[in-house]
């Protein structure tokens, strides 16, 4: 069966520090991968999606970047965190041709910037 | 105006009540998702539908494409149904990129 792993579960980082959140999927190949953010008191927002290795699309301009070095690995990064980067980050996957496919979510990472 | 609007924002019910959460959208979609987010933050996909009606246990989801409206119903509600219910739409022609409503916080009292 397919599983999605996202870590760490919680993270406290100082302003200006770098960030790396990792997400891996098992039990499927060539999935669509997504990074979402939920800021405090706000709804979920799509940050990045990827339809294949090295293919990254960004939905909103921001301080973050994403990479997909392997088929089932999706990484969210920042060189210098801002206070506004605080939030709950979720990784998700769906089968390729993902528009009409269910999305499966990781457990999320709660990021606090001090 | 948000592309996906949910109502109500908050809902308190007594155990056993029939619950309805509504979602309206203003864009062309290929599918609509209903998600459940528990207090810890984890999200579970409940339904994905592009027409008609789906049922799973005590949960029923309906969609009216012409009216751009969907409802999530919970029959015989239970305190364990307490969660935030989120409506999200996949834009037509997208790779499944979802646009989310702000969620409905449901609290079911025993």
mmCIF file of C-alpha atoms in Angstrom:
data_model
loop_
_atom_site.group_PDB
_atom_site.id
_atom_site.type_symbol
_atom_site.label_atom_id
_atom_site.label_comp_id
_atom_site.label_asym_id
_atom_site.label_seq_id
_atom_site.Cartn_x
_atom_site.Cartn_y
_atom_site.Cartn_z
ATOM 1 C CA UNK A 1 0.000 0.000 0.000
ATOM 2 C CA UNK A 2 1.020 3.584 -0.486
ATOM 3 C CA UNK A 3 2.331 5.692 2.371
ATOM 4 C CA UNK A 4 3.574 9.243 2.716
ATOM 5 C CA UNK A 5 6.148 10.321 5.257
ATOM 6 C CA UNK A 6 6.784 13.905 6.226
ATOM 7 C CA UNK A 7 9.278 15.166 8.763
ATOM 8 C CA UNK A 8 9.927 16.691 11.150
ATOM 9 C CA UNK A 9 6.542 16.954 12.867
ATOM 10 C CA UNK A 10 7.429 20.197 14.622
ATOM 11 C CA UNK A 11 10.241 22.653 14.123
ATOM 12 C CA UNK A 12 11.269 25.869 15.848
ATOM 13 C CA UNK A 13 13.726 27.992 13.911
ATOM 14 C CA UNK A 14 15.158 31.497 14.353
ATOM 15 C CA UNK A 15 14.567 34.198 11.769
ATOM 16 C CA UNK A 16 17.255 34.089 9.091
ATOM 17 C CA UNK A 17 18.058 30.403 9.517
ATOM 18 C CA UNK A 18 17.760 27.883 6.657
ATOM 19 C CA UNK A 19 14.971 25.343 6.297
ATOM 20 C CA UNK A 20 14.641 21.886 4.829
ATOM 21 C CA UNK A 21 11.442 19.848 5.092
ATOM 22 C CA UNK A 22 11.347 16.445 3.501
ATOM 23 C CA UNK A 23 8.513 14.348 2.153
ATOM 24 C CA UNK A 24 8.744 10.853 0.709
ATOM 25 C CA UNK A 25 6.127 8.591 -0.804
ATOM 26 C CA UNK A 26 6.243 4.794 -0.916
ATOM 27 C CA UNK A 27 4.301 2.253 -2.884
ATOM 28 C CA UNK A 28 3.678 4.246 -6.048
ATOM 29 C CA UNK A 29 5.675 5.616 -8.944
ATOM 30 C CA UNK A 30 5.629 8.951 -10.764
ATOM 31 C CA UNK A 31 3.161 10.565 -8.377
ATOM 32 C CA UNK A 32 2.156 14.200 -8.495
ATOM 33 C CA UNK A 33 3.540 15.871 -5.376
ATOM 34 C CA UNK A 34 2.338 18.988 -3.610
ATOM 35 C CA UNK A 35 3.431 21.324 -0.807
ATOM 36 C CA UNK A 36 0.704 23.283 0.997
ATOM 37 C CA UNK A 37 0.850 25.826 3.810
ATOM 38 C CA UNK A 38 -1.751 26.726 6.383
ATOM 39 C CA UNK A 39 -0.933 30.007 8.118
ATOM 40 C CA UNK A 40 -2.471 30.649 11.536
ATOM 41 C CA UNK A 41 -6.189 31.369 11.197
ATOM 42 C CA UNK A 42 -6.152 30.963 7.441
ATOM 43 C CA UNK A 43 -7.026 28.308 4.915
ATOM 44 C CA UNK A 44 -4.681 25.974 3.105
ATOM 45 C CA UNK A 45 -2.753 27.366 0.176
ATOM 46 C CA UNK A 46 -0.857 25.512 -2.532
ATOM 47 C CA UNK A 47 2.831 26.490 -2.595
ATOM 48 C CA UNK A 48 4.420 24.112 -5.118
ATOM 49 C CA UNK A 49 3.529 21.098 -7.181
ATOM 50 C CA UNK A 50 5.579 18.659 -9.210
ATOM 51 C CA UNK A 51 4.587 16.246 -11.956
ATOM 52 C CA UNK A 52 8.023 14.639 -12.288
ATOM 53 C CA UNK A 53 11.687 14.633 -11.243
ATOM 54 C CA UNK A 54 13.138 18.115 -11.483
ATOM 55 C CA UNK A 55 9.796 19.638 -12.531
ATOM 56 C CA UNK A 56 8.576 22.227 -10.048
ATOM 57 C CA UNK A 57 5.757 24.730 -10.446
ATOM 58 C CA UNK A 58 5.171 27.558 -8.010
ATOM 59 C CA UNK A 59 1.773 28.981 -7.265
ATOM 60 C CA UNK A 60 2.701 32.024 -5.207
ATOM 61 C CA UNK A 61 5.787 34.235 -4.998
ATOM 62 C CA UNK A 62 7.554 33.582 -1.734
ATOM 63 C CA UNK A 63 10.691 33.032 0.259
ATOM 64 C CA UNK A 64 10.590 29.268 -0.233
ATOM 65 C CA UNK A 65 11.747 26.865 -2.910
ATOM 66 C CA UNK A 66 11.057 23.222 -3.672
ATOM 67 C CA UNK A 67 13.018 20.428 -5.292
ATOM 68 C CA UNK A 68 12.313 16.891 -6.429
ATOM 69 C CA UNK A 69 15.661 15.084 -6.643
ATOM 70 C CA UNK A 70 14.065 11.649 -6.862
ATOM 71 C CA UNK A 71 10.726 10.349 -8.104
ATOM 72 C CA UNK A 72 9.195 9.993 -4.661
ATOM 73 C CA UNK A 73 11.040 12.694 -2.747
ATOM 74 C CA UNK A 74 9.889 16.288 -2.419
ATOM 75 C CA UNK A 75 11.837 18.875 -0.431
ATOM 76 C CA UNK A 76 10.772 22.318 0.730
ATOM 77 C CA UNK A 77 13.612 24.731 1.462
ATOM 78 C CA UNK A 78 14.509 28.243 2.397
ATOM 79 C CA UNK A 79 17.875 29.956 2.642
ATOM 80 C CA UNK A 80 16.682 32.514 5.196
ATOM 81 C CA UNK A 81 13.432 32.116 7.071
ATOM 82 C CA UNK A 82 11.097 35.042 7.707
ATOM 83 C CA UNK A 83 8.586 35.427 10.520
ATOM 84 C CA UNK A 84 5.846 35.137 7.911
ATOM 85 C CA UNK A 85 7.014 31.617 7.041
ATOM 86 C CA UNK A 86 5.486 30.311 10.257
ATOM 87 C CA UNK A 87 2.653 27.876 9.689
ATOM 88 C CA UNK A 88 1.600 24.309 9.169
ATOM 89 C CA UNK A 89 3.132 22.683 6.103
ATOM 90 C CA UNK A 90 1.552 19.710 4.427
ATOM 91 C CA UNK A 91 2.900 17.460 1.724
ATOM 92 C CA UNK A 92 0.499 15.487 -0.446
ATOM 93 C CA UNK A 93 0.583 13.112 -3.392
ATOM 94 C CA UNK A 94 -1.813 11.922 -6.036
ATOM 95 C CA UNK A 95 -1.593 9.519 -8.933
ATOM 96 C CA UNK A 96 -0.180 11.002 -12.134
ATOM 97 C CA UNK A 97 -2.767 12.908 -14.169
ATOM 98 C CA UNK A 98 -3.806 14.190 -10.787
ATOM 99 C CA UNK A 99 -6.716 16.495 -11.602
ATOM 100 C CA UNK A 100 -9.311 13.781 -11.005
ATOM 101 C CA UNK A 101 -7.443 11.788 -8.416
ATOM 102 C CA UNK A 102 -7.752 11.872 -4.623
ATOM 103 C CA UNK A 103 -4.919 13.523 -2.774
ATOM 104 C CA UNK A 104 -3.238 11.829 0.160
ATOM 105 C CA UNK A 105 -1.742 14.027 2.841
ATOM 106 C CA UNK A 106 1.205 13.643 5.170
ATOM 107 C CA UNK A 107 0.876 14.397 8.873
ATOM 108 C CA UNK A 108 2.274 17.896 8.455
ATOM 109 C CA UNK A 109 5.087 19.957 9.942
ATOM 110 C CA UNK A 110 4.286 22.753 12.372
ATOM 111 C CA UNK A 111 6.938 25.431 11.825
ATOM 112 C CA UNK A 112 7.424 28.242 14.317
ATOM 113 C CA UNK A 113 9.799 31.082 13.548
ATOM 114 C CA UNK A 114 11.204 33.025 16.504
ATOM 115 C CA UNK B 1 -14.455 37.215 -3.119
ATOM 116 C CA UNK B 2 -12.896 33.820 -2.470
ATOM 117 C CA UNK B 3 -13.151 31.258 -5.221
ATOM 118 C CA UNK B 4 -14.350 28.655 -2.712
ATOM 119 C CA UNK B 5 -16.813 29.668 -0.017
ATOM 120 C CA UNK B 6 -17.916 27.429 2.830
ATOM 121 C CA UNK B 7 -20.748 27.843 5.292
ATOM 122 C CA UNK B 8 -21.158 27.853 8.140
ATOM 123 C CA UNK B 9 -17.749 28.828 9.465
ATOM 124 C CA UNK B 10 -18.512 27.251 12.842
ATOM 125 C CA UNK B 11 -21.113 24.673 13.741
ATOM 126 C CA UNK B 12 -22.089 23.194 17.093
ATOM 127 C CA UNK B 13 -24.423 20.223 17.177
ATOM 128 C CA UNK B 14 -25.802 17.758 19.674
ATOM 129 C CA UNK B 15 -24.917 14.111 19.299
ATOM 130 C CA UNK B 16 -27.312 12.411 16.909
ATOM 131 C CA UNK B 17 -28.168 15.498 14.874
ATOM 132 C CA UNK B 18 -28.080 15.602 11.088
ATOM 133 C CA UNK B 19 -25.416 18.019 9.901
ATOM 134 C CA UNK B 20 -24.992 19.839 6.604
ATOM 135 C CA UNK B 21 -21.955 21.819 5.489
ATOM 136 C CA UNK B 22 -22.155 23.797 2.268
ATOM 137 C CA UNK B 23 -19.564 24.736 -0.323
ATOM 138 C CA UNK B 24 -19.942 27.087 -3.291
ATOM 139 C CA UNK B 25 -17.311 27.802 -5.911
ATOM 140 C CA UNK B 26 -16.962 30.272 -8.735
ATOM 141 C CA UNK B 27 -14.434 28.593 -11.059
ATOM 142 C CA UNK B 28 -14.500 25.754 -13.558
ATOM 143 C CA UNK B 29 -13.481 22.551 -11.854
ATOM 144 C CA UNK B 30 -12.628 18.985 -12.720
ATOM 145 C CA UNK B 31 -13.303 17.664 -9.218
ATOM 146 C CA UNK B 32 -14.313 18.724 -5.724
ATOM 147 C CA UNK B 33 -12.762 17.299 -2.579
ATOM 148 C CA UNK B 34 -14.049 17.118 0.968
ATOM 149 C CA UNK B 35 -11.298 16.837 3.577
ATOM 150 C CA UNK B 36 -11.322 16.355 7.329
ATOM 151 C CA UNK B 37 -8.685 18.020 9.512
ATOM 152 C CA UNK B 38 -8.312 16.852 13.100
ATOM 153 C CA UNK B 39 -7.050 19.073 15.943
ATOM 154 C CA UNK B 40 -3.488 17.806 15.524
ATOM 155 C CA UNK B 41 -3.536 19.096 11.963
ATOM 156 C CA UNK B 42 -3.542 15.848 10.012
ATOM 157 C CA UNK B 43 -5.809 15.806 6.966
ATOM 158 C CA UNK B 44 -7.834 12.900 5.658
ATOM 159 C CA UNK B 45 -9.494 12.852 2.275
ATOM 160 C CA UNK B 46 -13.187 11.993 2.672
ATOM 161 C CA UNK B 47 -14.552 12.316 -0.858
ATOM 162 C CA UNK B 48 -13.589 13.332 -4.323
ATOM 163 C CA UNK B 49 -16.503 13.872 -6.684
ATOM 164 C CA UNK B 50 -17.203 15.422 -10.042
ATOM 165 C CA UNK B 51 -20.921 14.677 -10.270
ATOM 166 C CA UNK B 52 -23.840 13.259 -8.339
ATOM 167 C CA UNK B 53 -23.525 11.808 -4.892
ATOM 168 C CA UNK B 54 -21.196 9.608 -2.864
ATOM 169 C CA UNK B 55 -21.784 7.867 0.448
ATOM 170 C CA UNK B 56 -19.364 6.403 2.944
ATOM 171 C CA UNK B 57 -20.784 5.219 6.230
ATOM 172 C CA UNK B 58 -22.588 8.152 7.859
ATOM 173 C CA UNK B 59 -21.115 10.670 5.435
ATOM 174 C CA UNK B 60 -22.784 11.763 2.212
ATOM 175 C CA UNK B 61 -21.412 14.240 -0.306
ATOM 176 C CA UNK B 62 -23.380 15.741 -3.170
ATOM 177 C CA UNK B 63 -22.442 18.097 -5.963
ATOM 178 C CA UNK B 64 -24.486 20.161 -8.402
ATOM 179 C CA UNK B 65 -22.173 21.180 -11.235
ATOM 180 C CA UNK B 66 -24.676 23.575 -12.818
ATOM 181 C CA UNK B 67 -25.167 25.451 -9.564
ATOM 182 C CA UNK B 68 -21.499 25.136 -8.557
ATOM 183 C CA UNK B 69 -22.469 23.892 -5.149
ATOM 184 C CA UNK B 70 -21.647 20.903 -2.976
ATOM 185 C CA UNK B 71 -22.869 19.711 0.398
ATOM 186 C CA UNK B 72 -21.418 17.364 2.978
ATOM 187 C CA UNK B 73 -23.940 15.658 5.228
ATOM 188 C CA UNK B 74 -23.272 13.736 8.431
ATOM 189 C CA UNK B 75 -26.072 11.546 9.712
ATOM 190 C CA UNK B 76 -26.376 10.566 13.397
ATOM 191 C CA UNK B 77 -23.469 12.831 14.351
ATOM 192 C CA UNK B 78 -21.080 11.738 17.069
ATOM 193 C CA UNK B 79 -18.493 13.627 19.172
ATOM 194 C CA UNK B 80 -15.720 11.870 17.232
ATOM 195 C CA UNK B 81 -16.956 13.719 14.121
ATOM 196 C CA UNK B 82 -15.670 16.956 15.699
ATOM 197 C CA UNK B 83 -13.089 18.350 13.297
ATOM 198 C CA UNK B 84 -12.607 20.995 10.635
ATOM 199 C CA UNK B 85 -14.190 20.046 7.318
ATOM 200 C CA UNK B 86 -12.583 21.584 4.263
ATOM 201 C CA UNK B 87 -13.936 21.876 0.752
ATOM 202 C CA UNK B 88 -11.362 22.105 -2.040
ATOM 203 C CA UNK B 89 -11.676 22.250 -5.819
ATOM 204 C CA UNK B 90 -9.300 21.092 -8.525
ATOM 205 C CA UNK B 91 -9.261 23.607 -11.331
ATOM 206 C CA UNK B 92 -10.261 22.412 -14.768
ATOM 207 C CA UNK B 93 -7.159 21.618 -16.804
ATOM 208 C CA UNK B 94 -4.829 21.699 -13.796
ATOM 209 C CA UNK B 95 -2.598 18.973 -12.427
ATOM 210 C CA UNK B 96 -4.843 18.597 -9.423
ATOM 211 C CA UNK B 97 -3.838 21.913 -7.857
ATOM 212 C CA UNK B 98 -6.397 22.517 -5.158
ATOM 213 C CA UNK B 99 -8.042 25.757 -4.082
ATOM 214 C CA UNK B 100 -9.357 25.486 -0.554
ATOM 215 C CA UNK B 101 -12.263 26.893 1.360
ATOM 216 C CA UNK B 102 -11.516 28.236 4.816
ATOM 217 C CA UNK B 103 -13.098 25.255 6.507
ATOM 218 C CA UNK B 104 -16.036 24.603 8.795
ATOM 219 C CA UNK B 105 -15.223 23.868 12.406
ATOM 220 C CA UNK B 106 -17.679 21.267 13.693
ATOM 221 C CA UNK B 107 -18.132 20.503 17.347
ATOM 222 C CA UNK B 108 -20.506 17.706 18.318
ATOM 223 C CA UNK B 109 -21.528 17.715 21.975
ATOM 224 C CA UNK B 110 -22.457 14.489 23.785
#
